[in-house]
Tab-separated table of C-alpha atoms in Angstrom:
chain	number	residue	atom	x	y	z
A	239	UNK	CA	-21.219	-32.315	-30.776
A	240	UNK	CA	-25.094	-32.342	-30.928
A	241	UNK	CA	-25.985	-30.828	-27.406
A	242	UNK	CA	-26.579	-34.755	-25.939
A	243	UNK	CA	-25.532	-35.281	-22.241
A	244	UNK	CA	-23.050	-37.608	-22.560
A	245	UNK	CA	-22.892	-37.288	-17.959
A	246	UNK	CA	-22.338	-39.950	-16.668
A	247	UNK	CA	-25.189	-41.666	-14.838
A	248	UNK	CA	-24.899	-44.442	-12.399
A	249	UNK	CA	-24.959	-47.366	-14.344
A	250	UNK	CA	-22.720	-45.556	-17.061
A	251	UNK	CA	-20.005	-45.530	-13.654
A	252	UNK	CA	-20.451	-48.439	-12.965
A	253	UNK	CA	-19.505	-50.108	-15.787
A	254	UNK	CA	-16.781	-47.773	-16.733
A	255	UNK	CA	-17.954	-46.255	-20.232
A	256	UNK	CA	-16.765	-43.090	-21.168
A	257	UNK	CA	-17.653	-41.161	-24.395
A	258	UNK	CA	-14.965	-40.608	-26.442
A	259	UNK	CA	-16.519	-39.008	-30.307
A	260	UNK	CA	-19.443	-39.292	-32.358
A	261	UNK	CA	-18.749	-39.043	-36.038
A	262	UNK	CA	-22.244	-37.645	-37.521
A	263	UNK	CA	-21.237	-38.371	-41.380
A	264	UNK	CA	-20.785	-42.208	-40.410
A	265	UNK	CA	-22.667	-42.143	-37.104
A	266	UNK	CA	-19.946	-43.959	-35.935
A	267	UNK	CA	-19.747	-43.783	-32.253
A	268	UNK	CA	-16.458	-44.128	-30.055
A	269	UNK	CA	-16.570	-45.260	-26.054
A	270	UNK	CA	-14.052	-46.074	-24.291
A	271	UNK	CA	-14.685	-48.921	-21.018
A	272	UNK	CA	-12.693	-49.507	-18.008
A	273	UNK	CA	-13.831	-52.782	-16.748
A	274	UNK	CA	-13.931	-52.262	-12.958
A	275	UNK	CA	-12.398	-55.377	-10.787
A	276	UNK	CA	-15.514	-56.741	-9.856
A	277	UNK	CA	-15.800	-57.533	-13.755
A	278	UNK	CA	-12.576	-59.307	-14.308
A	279	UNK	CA	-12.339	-63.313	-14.468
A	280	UNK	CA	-9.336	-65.413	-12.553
A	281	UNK	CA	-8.041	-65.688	-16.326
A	282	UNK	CA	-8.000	-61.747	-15.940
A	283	UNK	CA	-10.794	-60.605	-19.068
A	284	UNK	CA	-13.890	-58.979	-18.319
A	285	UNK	CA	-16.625	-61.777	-17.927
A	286	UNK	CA	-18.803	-62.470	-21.461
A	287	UNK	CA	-22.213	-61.568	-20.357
A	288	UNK	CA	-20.543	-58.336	-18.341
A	289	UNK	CA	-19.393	-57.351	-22.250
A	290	UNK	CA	-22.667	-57.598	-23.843
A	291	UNK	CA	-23.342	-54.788	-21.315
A	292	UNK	CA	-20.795	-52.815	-22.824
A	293	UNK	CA	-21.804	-53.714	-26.244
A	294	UNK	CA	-25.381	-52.820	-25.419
A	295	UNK	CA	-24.196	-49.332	-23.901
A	296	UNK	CA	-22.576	-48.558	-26.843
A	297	UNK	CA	-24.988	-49.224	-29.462
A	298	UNK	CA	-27.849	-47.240	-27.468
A	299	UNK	CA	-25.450	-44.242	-27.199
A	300	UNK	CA	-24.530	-44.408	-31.117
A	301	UNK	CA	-28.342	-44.564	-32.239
A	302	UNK	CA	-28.997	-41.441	-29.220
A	303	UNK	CA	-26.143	-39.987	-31.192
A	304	UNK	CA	-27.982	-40.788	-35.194
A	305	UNK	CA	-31.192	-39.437	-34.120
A	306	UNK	CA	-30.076	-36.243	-31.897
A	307	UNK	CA	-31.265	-37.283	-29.322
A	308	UNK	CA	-34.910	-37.671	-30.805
A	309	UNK	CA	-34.870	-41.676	-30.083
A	310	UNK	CA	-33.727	-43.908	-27.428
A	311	UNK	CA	-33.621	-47.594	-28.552
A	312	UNK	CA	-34.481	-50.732	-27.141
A	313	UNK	CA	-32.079	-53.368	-28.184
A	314	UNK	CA	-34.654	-57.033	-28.283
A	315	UNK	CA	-31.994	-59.196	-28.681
A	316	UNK	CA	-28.204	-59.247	-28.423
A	317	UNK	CA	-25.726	-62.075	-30.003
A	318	UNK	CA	-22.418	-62.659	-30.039
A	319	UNK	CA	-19.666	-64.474	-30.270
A	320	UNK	CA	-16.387	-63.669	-28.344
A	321	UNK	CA	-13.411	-64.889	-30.294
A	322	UNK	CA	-10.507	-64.230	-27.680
A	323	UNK	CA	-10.354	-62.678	-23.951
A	324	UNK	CA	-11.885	-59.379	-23.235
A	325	UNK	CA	-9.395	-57.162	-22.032
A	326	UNK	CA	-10.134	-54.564	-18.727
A	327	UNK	CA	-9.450	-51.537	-21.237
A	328	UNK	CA	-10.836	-51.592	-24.565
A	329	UNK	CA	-12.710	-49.370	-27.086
A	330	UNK	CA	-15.855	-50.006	-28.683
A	331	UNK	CA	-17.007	-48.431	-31.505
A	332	UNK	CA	-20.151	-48.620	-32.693
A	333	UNK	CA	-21.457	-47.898	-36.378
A	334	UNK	CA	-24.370	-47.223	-38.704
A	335	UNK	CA	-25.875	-50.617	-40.196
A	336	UNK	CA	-29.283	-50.496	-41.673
A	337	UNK	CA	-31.321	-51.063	-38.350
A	338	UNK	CA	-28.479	-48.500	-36.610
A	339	UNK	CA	-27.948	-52.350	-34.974
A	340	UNK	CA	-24.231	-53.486	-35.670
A	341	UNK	CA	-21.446	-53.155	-33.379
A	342	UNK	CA	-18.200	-53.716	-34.539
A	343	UNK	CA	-15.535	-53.386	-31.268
A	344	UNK	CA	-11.654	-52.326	-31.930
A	345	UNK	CA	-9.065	-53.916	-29.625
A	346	UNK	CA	-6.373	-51.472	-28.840
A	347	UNK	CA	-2.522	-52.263	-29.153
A	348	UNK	CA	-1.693	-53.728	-25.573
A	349	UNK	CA	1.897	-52.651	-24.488
């Protein structure tokens, strides 16, 4: 690890992120999010615009992670395009692109 506080501060609680690993080599980044009820839809998936708030989380802490801790980045503008329900628990890993911008997010097995 780089010495970066990965505490948890309120908003980090309250959407239920958790660091998980930073790879420096790839500067991939690994979180893990616990959607808390308040998130979840009656089809039971975390609400869209709730997950760019994950997304978001997770590509500020991977570009903390790239730079040490020397920058903290504003994201200007976030798009997406969700493909299938959002489950309470998934991981979100976040990797190197060349504006440190792309997020690519890894749906774990469900059983």
């Amino acid at each position: 690890m780089n010495g970066i506080d990965t505490s948890q501060g309120a908003h980090v609680a309250l959407i239920g992120a958790e660091f998980v690993d930073f790879d420096p080599v790839t500067e991939t980044i690994t979180m893990r999010f616990n959607a808390p009820d308040s998130f979840i839809t009656p089809r039971g998936g975390v609400q869209g615009g709730l997950v760019a708030g994950f997304l978001d989380e997770a590509m500020g802490w991977a570009h903390v992670h790239a730079t040490k801790g020397e920058e903290a980045p504003l994201n200007l503008e976030i798009s997406m395009t969700l493909l299938s329900l959002i489950p309470r628990f998934y991981d979100a890993i976040g990797g190197k692109a060349a504006q440190r911008s792309r997020l690519n997010v890894e749906r774990p097995e469900m059983g």
